[in-house]
PDB file of C-alpha atoms in Angstrom:
ATOM      1  CA  MET A   1       0.000   0.000   0.000  1.00 57.00           C
ATOM      2  CA  ALA A   2       1.528   3.290  -1.077  1.00 67.00           C
ATOM      3  CA  LYS A   3       1.527   6.597   0.721  1.00 79.00           C
ATOM      4  CA  SER A   4      -1.885   8.248   0.725  1.00 82.00           C
ATOM      5  CA  GLU A   5      -2.191  11.586  -1.026  1.00 89.00           C
ATOM      6  CA  THR A   6      -4.652  13.461   1.148  1.00 96.00           C
ATOM      7  CA  ALA A   7      -3.946  13.998   4.831  1.00 98.00           C
ATOM      8  CA  PHE A   8      -6.337  12.382   7.290  1.00 98.00           C
ATOM      9  CA  GLN A   9      -6.972  15.788   8.847  1.00 98.00           C
ATOM     10  CA  ASP A  10      -7.937  17.339   5.516  1.00 97.00           C
ATOM     11  CA  GLN A  11     -10.848  14.894   5.383  1.00 97.00           C
ATOM     12  CA  TYR A  12     -12.324  15.853   8.750  1.00 96.00           C
ATOM     13  CA  SER A  13     -15.600  17.769   8.645  1.00 94.00           C
ATOM     14  CA  ASP A  14     -15.443  21.513   9.211  1.00 95.00           C
ATOM     15  CA  PHE A  15     -16.990  21.045  12.662  1.00 94.00           C
ATOM     16  CA  THR A  16     -14.206  18.743  13.818  1.00 94.00           C
ATOM     17  CA  SER A  17     -11.396  20.779  12.238  1.00 96.00           C
ATOM     18  CA  HIS A  18     -10.828  23.291  15.018  1.00 96.00           C
ATOM     19  CA  CYS A  19      -8.443  21.234  17.143  1.00 97.00           C
ATOM     20  CA  TYR A  20      -5.306  23.143  18.149  1.00 97.00           C
ATOM     21  CA  GLY A  21      -3.181  20.125  17.329  1.00 98.00           C
ATOM     22  CA  CYS A  22      -4.655  18.983  14.055  1.00 97.00           C
ATOM     23  CA  GLY A  23      -7.482  21.200  12.856  1.00 97.00           C
ATOM     24  CA  ARG A  24      -6.982  22.754   9.419  1.00 97.00           C
ATOM     25  CA  LEU A  25      -9.317  25.588  10.463  1.00 97.00           C
ATOM     26  CA  ASN A  26      -7.397  26.463  13.651  1.00 97.00           C
ATOM     27  CA  GLU A  27      -5.204  29.298  12.419  1.00 97.00           C
ATOM     28  CA  LYS A  28      -3.130  29.411  15.604  1.00 96.00           C
ATOM     29  CA  GLY A  29      -2.728  25.652  15.894  1.00 97.00           C
ATOM     30  CA  LEU A  30      -0.120  23.136  14.825  1.00 98.00           C
ATOM     31  CA  GLN A  31      -2.125  21.837  11.832  1.00 98.00           C
ATOM     32  CA  ILE A  32      -0.354  18.486  11.705  1.00 98.00           C
ATOM     33  CA  LYS A  33      -0.865  16.286   8.648  1.00 98.00           C
ATOM     34  CA  SER A  34      -0.919  12.487   8.780  1.00 98.00           C
ATOM     35  CA  TYR A  35      -0.860   9.961   5.931  1.00 98.00           C
ATOM     36  CA  TRP A  36      -0.808   6.244   5.364  1.00 97.00           C
ATOM     37  CA  ASP A  37       2.599   4.927   4.434  1.00 97.00           C
ATOM     38  CA  GLY A  38       1.835   1.290   3.768  1.00 95.00           C
ATOM     39  CA  GLU A  39       0.496  -0.225   6.971  1.00 95.00           C
ATOM     40  CA  GLU A  40       1.930   2.595   9.071  1.00 98.00           C
ATOM     41  CA  SER A  41       0.777   6.186   9.431  1.00 98.00           C
ATOM     42  CA  VAL A  42       3.295   8.977   9.220  1.00 98.00           C
ATOM     43  CA  CYS A  43       3.418  12.663  10.149  1.00 98.00           C
ATOM     44  CA  HIS A  44       6.237  15.158   9.751  1.00 98.00           C
ATOM     45  CA  PHE A  45       6.434  18.274  11.876  1.00 98.00           C
ATOM     46  CA  ARG A  46       9.090  20.925  12.334  1.00 98.00           C
ATOM     47  CA  PRO A  47       8.930  22.504  15.796  1.00 98.00           C
ATOM     48  CA  ARG A  48       9.023  26.266  16.030  1.00 96.00           C
ATOM     49  CA  GLU A  49      11.859  27.916  17.928  1.00 96.00           C
ATOM     50  CA  TYR A  50       9.567  28.742  20.861  1.00 96.00           C
ATOM     51  CA  HIS A  51       8.635  25.071  21.345  1.00 97.00           C
ATOM     52  CA  SER A  52      11.692  24.681  23.552  1.00 96.00           C
ATOM     53  CA  ALA A  53      12.116  22.925  26.886  1.00 95.00           C
ATOM     54  CA  ILE A  54      15.666  23.383  28.055  1.00 92.00           C
ATOM     55  CA  PRO A  55      17.217  25.456  25.228  1.00 93.00           C
ATOM     56  CA  GLY A  56      17.832  23.395  22.096  1.00 94.00           C
ATOM     57  CA  TYR A  57      15.317  20.687  22.881  1.00 96.00           C
ATOM     58  CA  VAL A  58      11.592  20.209  22.355  1.00 97.00           C
ATOM     59  CA  TYR A  59       9.256  20.518  25.353  1.00 97.00           C
ATOM     60  CA  GLY A  60       7.438  17.368  26.349  1.00 98.00           C
ATOM     61  CA  GLY A  61       3.959  18.767  25.849  1.00 98.00           C
ATOM     62  CA  LEU A  62       4.534  19.255  22.133  1.00 98.00           C
ATOM     63  CA  ILE A  63       5.695  15.662  21.800  1.00 98.00           C
ATOM     64  CA  ALA A  64       2.587  14.515  23.654  1.00 98.00           C
ATOM     65  CA  SER A  65       0.403  16.705  21.414  1.00 98.00           C
ATOM     66  CA  LEU A  66       1.919  15.344  18.203  1.00 98.00           C
ATOM     67  CA  ILE A  67       1.553  11.750  19.362  1.00 98.00           C
ATOM     68  CA  ASP A  68      -1.988  12.377  20.574  1.00 98.00           C
ATOM     69  CA  CYS A  69      -3.376  14.025  17.448  1.00 98.00           C
ATOM     70  CA  HIS A  70      -1.498  11.758  15.051  1.00 98.00           C
ATOM     71  CA  SER A  71      -2.880   8.749  16.905  1.00 98.00           C
ATOM     72  CA  THR A  72      -6.515   9.866  16.948  1.00 98.00           C
ATOM     73  CA  GLY A  73      -6.176  10.635  13.241  1.00 98.00           C
ATOM     74  CA  THR A  74      -4.711   7.203  12.624  1.00 98.00           C
ATOM     75  CA  ALA A  75      -7.553   5.664  14.610  1.00 98.00           C
ATOM     76  CA  ALA A  76     -10.125   7.423  12.429  1.00 98.00           C
ATOM     77  CA  ALA A  77      -8.369   6.431   9.213  1.00 97.00           C
ATOM     78  CA  ALA A  78      -8.130   2.826  10.386  1.00 97.00           C
ATOM     79  CA  ALA A  79     -11.816   2.765  11.321  1.00 97.00           C
ATOM     80  CA  TYR A  80     -12.839   4.035   7.873  1.00 97.00           C
ATOM     81  CA  ARG A  81     -10.577   1.479   6.257  1.00 96.00           C
ATOM     82  CA  GLN A  82     -12.121  -1.289   8.308  1.00 95.00           C
ATOM     83  CA  ALA A  83     -15.618  -0.048   7.465  1.00 95.00           C
ATOM     84  CA  GLY A  84     -14.675  -0.198   3.796  1.00 96.00           C
ATOM     85  CA  ARG A  85     -15.551   3.387   2.975  1.00 95.00           C
ATOM     86  CA  PRO A  86     -13.528   6.468   2.087  1.00 95.00           C
ATOM     87  CA  MET A  87     -12.441   8.819   4.842  1.00 96.00           C
ATOM     88  CA  GLY A  88     -14.673  11.862   5.016  1.00 92.00           C
ATOM     89  CA  THR A  89     -17.888  10.047   4.161  1.00 95.00           C
ATOM     90  CA  GLU A  90     -20.887  10.225   6.467  1.00 93.00           C
ATOM     91  CA  PRO A  91     -21.496   9.317   9.198  1.00 92.00           C
ATOM     92  CA  GLU A  92     -18.210  10.828  10.346  1.00 93.00           C
ATOM     93  CA  LEU A  93     -15.918   8.560  12.317  1.00 94.00           C
ATOM     94  CA  ARG A  94     -13.924  10.643  14.773  1.00 95.00           C
ATOM     95  CA  PHE A  95     -11.978   9.548  17.805  1.00 97.00           C
ATOM     96  CA  VAL A  96     -11.065  11.099  21.130  1.00 97.00           C
ATOM     97  CA  THR A  97      -8.310  10.031  23.483  1.00 98.00           C
ATOM     98  CA  ALA A  98      -9.151   7.845  26.458  1.00 98.00           C
ATOM     99  CA  SER A  99      -5.540   7.464  27.552  1.00 98.00           C
ATOM    100  CA  LEU A 100      -2.137   8.654  26.416  1.00 98.00           C
ATOM    101  CA  GLN A 101       1.207   7.188  27.407  1.00 98.00           C
ATOM    102  CA  VAL A 102       4.487   8.773  26.330  1.00 98.00           C
ATOM    103  CA  ASP A 103       7.936   7.446  27.174  1.00 98.00           C
ATOM    104  CA  TYR A 104      10.628  10.055  26.648  1.00 98.00           C
ATOM    105  CA  LEU A 105      13.721   8.077  25.701  1.00 98.00           C
ATOM    106  CA  LYS A 106      16.108  10.915  25.003  1.00 95.00           C
ATOM    107  CA  PRO A 107      16.080  14.691  24.512  1.00 96.00           C
ATOM    108  CA  THR A 108      14.444  15.678  21.207  1.00 97.00           C
ATOM    109  CA  PRO A 109      16.381  18.314  19.239  1.00 97.00           C
ATOM    110  CA  LEU A 110      14.444  21.453  18.388  1.00 96.00           C
ATOM    111  CA  ASP A 111      15.975  22.423  15.061  1.00 95.00           C
ATOM    112  CA  VAL A 112      15.093  19.436  12.887  1.00 97.00           C
ATOM    113  CA  GLU A 113      11.963  17.930  11.365  1.00 98.00           C
ATOM    114  CA  LEU A 114      10.368  15.248  13.509  1.00 98.00           C
ATOM    115  CA  GLU A 115       8.807  12.080  12.154  1.00 98.00           C
ATOM    116  CA  ILE A 116       5.965  10.377  13.994  1.00 98.00           C
ATOM    117  CA  ARG A 117       5.050   6.866  12.847  1.00 98.00           C
ATOM    118  CA  GLY A 118       1.935   5.105  14.055  1.00 98.00           C
ATOM    119  CA  GLN A 119       0.948   1.462  14.088  1.00 98.00           C
ATOM    120  CA  VAL A 120      -2.549   0.145  14.754  1.00 98.00           C
ATOM    121  CA  GLU A 121      -2.112  -2.298  17.614  1.00 98.00           C
ATOM    122  CA  GLU A 122      -5.786  -3.139  17.979  1.00 98.00           C
ATOM    123  CA  ILE A 123      -9.085  -2.142  16.436  1.00 97.00           C
ATOM    124  CA  LYS A 124     -12.177  -3.490  18.099  1.00 95.00           C
ATOM    125  CA  GLY A 125     -15.641  -2.038  18.392  1.00 90.00           C
ATOM    126  CA  ARG A 126     -15.461   1.616  19.347  1.00 95.00           C
ATOM    127  CA  LYS A 127     -11.810   1.416  20.431  1.00 98.00           C
ATOM    128  CA  VAL A 128      -8.561   1.690  18.491  1.00 98.00           C
ATOM    129  CA  ILE A 129      -5.122   1.408  20.107  1.00 98.00           C
ATOM    130  CA  VAL A 130      -2.288   3.148  18.285  1.00 98.00           C
ATOM    131  CA  THR A 131       1.384   2.841  19.185  1.00 98.00           C
ATOM    132  CA  SER A 132       3.906   5.250  17.775  1.00 98.00           C
ATOM    133  CA  THR A 133       7.476   6.422  17.648  1.00 98.00           C
ATOM    134  CA  LEU A 134       8.747   9.972  17.367  1.00 98.00           C
ATOM    135  CA  ALA A 135      12.145  10.268  15.703  1.00 98.00           C
ATOM    136  CA  ALA A 136      14.615  13.042  14.909  1.00 98.00           C
ATOM    137  CA  GLU A 137      17.061  12.340  12.098  1.00 97.00           C
ATOM    138  CA  GLY A 138      16.347   8.631  12.367  1.00 97.00           C
ATOM    139  CA  VAL A 139      16.827   8.428  16.125  1.00 98.00           C
ATOM    140  CA  VAL A 140      13.746   7.467  18.132  1.00 98.00           C
ATOM    141  CA  CYS A 141      13.397  10.012  20.949  1.00 98.00           C
ATOM    142  CA  ALA A 142       9.953   9.069  22.287  1.00 98.00           C
ATOM    143  CA  LYS A 143       7.403   6.276  22.133  1.00 98.00           C
ATOM    144  CA  GLY A 144       3.669   6.669  22.490  1.00 98.00           C
ATOM    145  CA  ARG A 145       0.580   4.573  23.074  1.00 98.00           C
ATOM    146  CA  VAL A 146      -2.900   5.997  22.688  1.00 98.00           C
ATOM    147  CA  VAL A 147      -6.220   4.353  23.442  1.00 98.00           C
ATOM    148  CA  ALA A 148      -8.682   6.164  21.197  1.00 98.00           C
ATOM    149  CA  VAL A 149     -12.457   5.778  21.355  1.00 98.00           C
ATOM    150  CA  VAL A 150     -15.223   6.950  19.063  1.00 96.00           C
ATOM    151  CA  ALA A 151     -16.208  10.505  19.964  1.00 94.00           C
ATOM    152  CA  PRO A 152     -19.432  10.522  22.018  1.00 88.00           C
ATOM    153  CA  ASP A 153     -22.523  11.683  20.125  1.00 85.00           C
ATOM    154  CA  GLU A 154     -23.012  14.681  22.407  1.00 82.00           C
ATOM    155  CA  LEU A 155     -19.639  16.090  21.338  1.00 84.00           C
ATOM    156  CA  MET A 156     -20.391  15.762  17.673  1.00 84.00           C
ATOM    157  CA  GLN A 157     -23.436  17.998  17.578  1.00 76.00           C
ATOM    158  CA  PRO A 158     -22.674  21.566  16.593  1.00 68.00           C
ATOM    159  CA  GLY A 159     -25.755  22.869  18.340  1.00 56.00           C
ATOM    160  CA  SER A 160     -24.578  21.565  21.689  1.00 47.00           C
ATOM    161  CA  VAL A 161     -21.719  23.996  22.193  1.00 41.00           C
TER     162      VAL A 161
ATOM    163  CA  MET B   1       1.749  23.897  55.553  1.00 57.00           C
ATOM    164  CA  ALA B   2       0.210  26.932  53.898  1.00 67.00           C
ATOM    165  CA  LYS B   3       0.183  27.915  50.267  1.00 79.00           C
ATOM    166  CA  SER B   4       3.611  29.042  49.065  1.00 82.00           C
ATOM    167  CA  GLU B   5       3.900  32.624  47.848  1.00 89.00           C
ATOM    168  CA  THR B   6       6.360  32.328  44.998  1.00 96.00           C
ATOM    169  CA  ALA B   7       5.655  30.015  42.072  1.00 98.00           C
ATOM    170  CA  PHE B   8       8.052  27.110  41.542  1.00 98.00           C
ATOM    171  CA  GLN B   9       8.697  28.319  38.001  1.00 98.00           C
ATOM    172  CA  ASP B  10       9.663  31.807  39.161  1.00 97.00           C
ATOM    173  CA  GLN B  11      12.567  30.222  41.037  1.00 97.00           C
ATOM    174  CA  TYR B  12      14.042  28.424  38.015  1.00 96.00           C
ATOM    175  CA  SER B  13      17.324  29.839  36.711  1.00 94.00           C
ATOM    176  CA  ASP B  14      17.180  31.995  33.602  1.00 95.00           C
ATOM    177  CA  PHE B  15      18.723  29.171  31.565  1.00 94.00           C
ATOM    178  CA  THR B  16      15.935  26.750  32.442  1.00 94.00           C
ATOM    179  CA  SER B  17      13.129  29.298  32.048  1.00 96.00           C
ATOM    180  CA  HIS B  18      12.562  29.007  28.300  1.00 96.00           C
ATOM    181  CA  CYS B  19      10.161  26.059  28.344  1.00 97.00           C
ATOM    182  CA  TYR B  20       7.021  26.634  26.268  1.00 97.00           C
ATOM    183  CA  GLY B  21       4.903  25.152  29.029  1.00 98.00           C
ATOM    184  CA  CYS B  22       6.376  26.750  32.112  1.00 97.00           C
ATOM    185  CA  GLY B  23       9.209  29.146  31.323  1.00 97.00           C
ATOM    186  CA  ARG B  24       8.699  32.703  32.564  1.00 97.00           C
ATOM    187  CA  LEU B  25      11.045  33.891  29.784  1.00 97.00           C
ATOM    188  CA  ASN B  26       9.125  32.177  26.955  1.00 97.00           C
ATOM    189  CA  GLU B  27       6.939  35.029  25.744  1.00 97.00           C
ATOM    190  CA  LYS B  28       4.861  32.797  23.478  1.00 96.00           C
ATOM    191  CA  GLY B  29       4.446  30.009  26.007  1.00 97.00           C
ATOM    192  CA  LEU B  30       1.844  29.040  28.567  1.00 98.00           C
ATOM    193  CA  GLN B  31       3.843  30.307  31.571  1.00 98.00           C
ATOM    194  CA  ILE B  32       2.070  28.116  34.073  1.00 98.00           C
ATOM    195  CA  LYS B  33       2.581  28.823  37.777  1.00 98.00           C
ATOM    196  CA  SER B  34       2.633  26.113  40.445  1.00 98.00           C
ATOM    197  CA  TYR B  35       2.568  26.441  44.225  1.00 98.00           C
ATOM    198  CA  TRP B  36       2.517  24.298  47.315  1.00 97.00           C
ATOM    199  CA  ASP B  37      -0.899  24.067  48.930  1.00 97.00           C
ATOM    200  CA  GLY B  38      -0.128  22.055  52.015  1.00 95.00           C
ATOM    201  CA  GLU B  39       1.217  18.690  50.909  1.00 95.00           C
ATOM    202  CA  GLU B  40      -0.220  19.107  47.428  1.00 98.00           C
ATOM    203  CA  SER B  41       0.929  21.311  44.588  1.00 98.00           C
ATOM    204  CA  VAL B  42      -1.582  23.389  42.685  1.00 98.00           C
ATOM    205  CA  CYS B  43      -1.712  25.250  39.384  1.00 98.00           C
ATOM    206  CA  HIS B  44      -4.522  27.260  37.835  1.00 98.00           C
ATOM    207  CA  PHE B  45      -4.716  27.852  34.116  1.00 98.00           C
ATOM    208  CA  ARG B  46      -7.367  29.338  31.871  1.00 98.00           C
ATOM    209  CA  PRO B  47      -7.218  27.896  28.341  1.00 98.00           C
ATOM    210  CA  ARG B  48      -7.314  30.335  25.457  1.00 96.00           C
ATOM    211  CA  GLU B  49     -10.130  30.095  22.946  1.00 96.00           C
ATOM    212  CA  TYR B  50      -7.849  28.523  20.337  1.00 96.00           C
ATOM    213  CA  HIS B  51      -6.913  25.638  22.663  1.00 97.00           C
ATOM    214  CA  SER B  52      -9.966  23.774  21.429  1.00 96.00           C
ATOM    215  CA  ALA B  53     -10.405  20.144  20.422  1.00 95.00           C
ATOM    216  CA  ILE B  54     -13.952  19.619  19.275  1.00 92.00           C
ATOM    217  CA  PRO B  55     -15.510  23.094  19.709  1.00 93.00           C
ATOM    218  CA  GLY B  56     -16.134  23.962  23.342  1.00 94.00           C
ATOM    219  CA  TYR B  57     -13.600  21.521  24.790  1.00 96.00           C
ATOM    220  CA  VAL B  58      -9.873  21.580  25.495  1.00 97.00           C
ATOM    221  CA  TYR B  59      -7.540  19.605  23.207  1.00 97.00           C
ATOM    222  CA  GLY B  60      -5.725  16.717  24.827  1.00 98.00           C
ATOM    223  CA  GLY B  61      -2.246  18.045  24.148  1.00 98.00           C
ATOM    224  CA  LEU B  62      -2.818  21.076  26.356  1.00 98.00           C
ATOM    225  CA  ILE B  63      -3.989  18.854  29.186  1.00 98.00           C
ATOM    226  CA  ALA B  64      -0.879  16.707  28.745  1.00 98.00           C
ATOM    227  CA  SER B  65       1.312  19.836  28.700  1.00 98.00           C
ATOM    228  CA  LEU B  66      -0.216  21.228  31.898  1.00 98.00           C
ATOM    229  CA  ILE B  67       0.144  17.920  33.713  1.00 98.00           C
ATOM    230  CA  ASP B  68       3.697  17.463  32.416  1.00 98.00           C
ATOM    231  CA  CYS B  69       5.086  20.873  33.370  1.00 98.00           C
ATOM    232  CA  HIS B  70       3.207  21.049  36.665  1.00 98.00           C
ATOM    233  CA  SER B  71       4.591  17.637  37.580  1.00 98.00           C
ATOM    234  CA  THR B  72       8.229  18.364  36.739  1.00 98.00           C
ATOM    235  CA  GLY B  73       7.897  21.591  38.720  1.00 98.00           C
ATOM    236  CA  THR B  74       6.419  19.685  41.640  1.00 98.00           C
ATOM    237  CA  ALA B  75       9.260  17.168  41.393  1.00 98.00           C
ATOM    238  CA  ALA B  76      11.840  19.958  41.619  1.00 98.00           C
ATOM    239  CA  ALA B  77      10.087  21.619  44.545  1.00 97.00           C
ATOM    240  CA  ALA B  78       9.838  18.281  46.360  1.00 97.00           C
ATOM    241  CA  ALA B  79      13.526  17.568  45.768  1.00 97.00           C
ATOM    242  CA  TYR B  80      14.546  20.943  47.206  1.00 97.00           C
ATOM    243  CA  ARG B  81      12.288  20.363  50.168  1.00 96.00           C
ATOM    244  CA  GLN B  82      13.823  16.964  50.793  1.00 95.00           C
ATOM    245  CA  ALA B  83      17.321  18.429  50.461  1.00 95.00           C
ATOM    246  CA  GLY B  84      16.394  20.987  53.092  1.00 96.00           C
ATOM    247  CA  ARG B  85      17.268  24.047  51.060  1.00 95.00           C
ATOM    248  CA  PRO B  86      15.239  26.813  49.439  1.00 95.00           C
ATOM    249  CA  MET B  87      14.159  26.429  45.829  1.00 96.00           C
ATOM    250  CA  GLY B  88      16.400  28.415  43.503  1.00 92.00           C
ATOM    251  CA  THR B  89      19.626  27.761  45.410  1.00 95.00           C
ATOM    252  CA  GLU B  90      22.625  26.201  43.676  1.00 93.00           C
ATOM    253  CA  PRO B  91      23.217  23.600  42.454  1.00 92.00           C
ATOM    254  CA  GLU B  92      19.933  23.808  40.578  1.00 93.00           C
ATOM    255  CA  LEU B  93      17.615  20.816  40.858  1.00 94.00           C
ATOM    256  CA  ARG B  94      15.640  20.483  37.664  1.00 95.00           C
ATOM    257  CA  PHE B  95      13.696  17.516  36.369  1.00 97.00           C
ATOM    258  CA  VAL B  96      12.771  16.169  32.966  1.00 97.00           C
ATOM    259  CA  THR B  97      10.013  13.731  32.112  1.00 98.00           C
ATOM    260  CA  ALA B  98      10.850  10.072  31.670  1.00 98.00           C
ATOM    261  CA  SER B  99       7.239   9.019  31.194  1.00 98.00           C
ATOM    262  CA  LEU B 100       3.848  10.654  31.103  1.00 98.00           C
ATOM    263  CA  GLN B 101       0.491   8.946  31.494  1.00 98.00           C
ATOM    264  CA  VAL B 102      -2.780  10.818  31.063  1.00 98.00           C
ATOM    265  CA  ASP B 103      -6.228   9.305  31.452  1.00 98.00           C
ATOM    266  CA  TYR B 104      -8.925  11.470  29.912  1.00 98.00           C
ATOM    267  CA  LEU B 105     -12.012  10.803  31.995  1.00 98.00           C
ATOM    268  CA  LYS B 106     -14.419  13.276  30.424  1.00 95.00           C
ATOM    269  CA  PRO B 107     -14.370  16.222  28.012  1.00 96.00           C
ATOM    270  CA  THR B 108     -12.733  19.294  29.577  1.00 97.00           C
ATOM    271  CA  PRO B 109     -14.666  22.535  29.011  1.00 97.00           C
ATOM    272  CA  LEU B 110     -12.720  25.322  27.312  1.00 96.00           C
ATOM    273  CA  ASP B 111     -14.251  28.393  28.899  1.00 95.00           C
ATOM    274  CA  VAL B 112     -13.380  27.926  32.556  1.00 97.00           C
ATOM    275  CA  GLU B 113     -10.260  28.000  34.708  1.00 98.00           C
ATOM    276  CA  LEU B 114      -8.669  24.594  35.186  1.00 98.00           C
ATOM    277  CA  GLU B 115      -7.108  23.391  38.418  1.00 98.00           C
ATOM    278  CA  ILE B 116      -4.264  20.887  38.399  1.00 98.00           C
ATOM    279  CA  ARG B 117      -3.360  19.308  41.733  1.00 98.00           C
ATOM    280  CA  GLY B 118      -0.239  17.202  42.173  1.00 98.00           C
ATOM    281  CA  GLN B 119       0.749  14.683  44.806  1.00 98.00           C
ATOM    282  CA  VAL B 120       4.246  13.284  45.304  1.00 98.00           C
ATOM    283  CA  GLU B 121       3.804   9.534  45.114  1.00 98.00           C
ATOM    284  CA  GLU B 122       7.474   8.679  45.473  1.00 98.00           C
ATOM    285  CA  ILE B 123      10.781  10.496  45.816  1.00 97.00           C
ATOM    286  CA  LYS B 124      13.870   8.339  45.640  1.00 95.00           C
ATOM    287  CA  GLY B 125      17.352   9.132  44.394  1.00 90.00           C
ATOM    288  CA  ARG B 126      17.162  10.949  41.076  1.00 95.00           C
ATOM    289  CA  LYS B 127      13.509  10.031  40.488  1.00 98.00           C
ATOM    290  CA  VAL B 128      10.251  11.628  41.607  1.00 98.00           C
ATOM    291  CA  ILE B 129       6.819  10.269  40.708  1.00 98.00           C
ATOM    292  CA  VAL B 130       3.986  12.781  40.701  1.00 98.00           C
ATOM    293  CA  THR B 131       0.320  11.923  40.297  1.00 98.00           C
ATOM    294  CA  SER B 132      -2.206  14.606  39.515  1.00 98.00           C
ATOM    295  CA  THR B 133      -5.768  15.510  38.745  1.00 98.00           C
ATOM    296  CA  LEU B 134      -7.061  18.155  36.364  1.00 98.00           C
ATOM    297  CA  ALA B 135     -10.445  19.578  37.298  1.00 98.00           C
ATOM    298  CA  ALA B 136     -12.913  22.059  35.823  1.00 98.00           C
ATOM    299  CA  GLU B 137     -15.356  23.616  38.270  1.00 97.00           C
ATOM    300  CA  GLY B 138     -14.648  20.877  40.785  1.00 97.00           C
ATOM    301  CA  VAL B 139     -15.133  18.004  38.341  1.00 98.00           C
ATOM    302  CA  VAL B 140     -12.052  15.885  37.656  1.00 98.00           C
ATOM    303  CA  CYS B 141     -11.697  15.583  33.873  1.00 98.00           C
ATOM    304  CA  ALA B 142      -8.248  13.955  33.648  1.00 98.00           C
ATOM    305  CA  LYS B 143      -5.711  12.157  35.774  1.00 98.00           C
ATOM    306  CA  GLY B 144      -1.967  12.162  35.244  1.00 98.00           C
ATOM    307  CA  ARG B 145       1.115  10.296  36.378  1.00 98.00           C
ATOM    308  CA  VAL B 146       4.598  11.549  35.602  1.00 98.00           C
ATOM    309  CA  VAL B 147       7.913   9.861  36.276  1.00 98.00           C
ATOM    310  CA  ALA B 148      10.394  12.724  36.506  1.00 98.00           C
ATOM    311  CA  VAL B 149      14.166  12.344  36.681  1.00 98.00           C
ATOM    312  CA  VAL B 150      16.934  14.818  37.413  1.00 96.00           C
ATOM    313  CA  ALA B 151      17.928  16.608  34.199  1.00 94.00           C
ATOM    314  CA  PRO B 152      21.155  15.127  32.773  1.00 88.00           C
ATOM    315  CA  ASP B 153      24.236  17.306  33.244  1.00 85.00           C
ATOM    316  CA  GLU B 154      24.741  17.722  29.507  1.00 82.00           C
ATOM    317  CA  LEU B 155      21.357  19.435  29.196  1.00 84.00           C
ATOM    318  CA  MET B 156      22.106  21.892  31.959  1.00 84.00           C
ATOM    319  CA  GLN B 157      25.162  23.518  30.420  1.00 75.00           C
ATOM    320  CA  PRO B 158      24.390  26.697  28.507  1.00 67.00           C
ATOM    321  CA  GLY B 159      27.490  26.298  26.339  1.00 56.00           C
ATOM    322  CA  SER B 160      26.281  22.963  25.027  1.00 47.00           C
ATOM    323  CA  VAL B 161      23.422  24.276  22.925  1.00 42.00           C
TER     324      VAL B 161
END
């Protein structure tokens, strides 16, 4: 399976595209983009200079954010794939995070592009588990594990907020 | 033990005050402030309107960031307390995150002040484990657990970056 052409996040509905981490309509946000690359999902992101922890390295919250949003996007893409229909078709399949685990293996340099790769560990019912690595110049700096669940109906109704 | 008057983060050295989550010198960052409140540590933070996930709710990465930085700050404050010297004295005791676990229990509303409360679960050698809750209007929306370790020497040398 080749790399997909359209980012997962560019197939979210307008209503669900305001997330600071991954929403294409959030002008102040990170606007990450995730794709299939064979059986894995991949996202590239270059931190901004103010995303520092100790000078020269990326702060942990950004790493958590990238892993979180890339994983919920991967969960949605995997759920569409399992349902046998194109991403973006109705009813929308969107996931929220039930739990997030990040292991910080080594300091992540600030001045290079980061690569996050996700693998679907399990997909069952309303739950998808995604594991991931975050690497800088080929060196894995963090590992993640996200338990994603289908977004509750009450969150998905524009009139409710 | 009463509430402390000076925030943990306002006692970090200039060099370690550039973190996007908690550095007082990071003009674009969140600049969270944490204090002792008896045996617990506490931090209040009001999300900005662009910190959304699905409209009306806070995105998971911000919650992870708040828990992460509040916990490493709590770890440092606890280490100073155990060492019997005031925070901010040399040599500086600063912690980085080895692992971060966040359980998202319910959607976190965007338009209210959040309260993060930390508890020191364990302090041993170079490691401090901090558990925490994140609440909105008294309702716990997320729980966190951070394993923090003393920052490696090579990260703490200004000339190295």
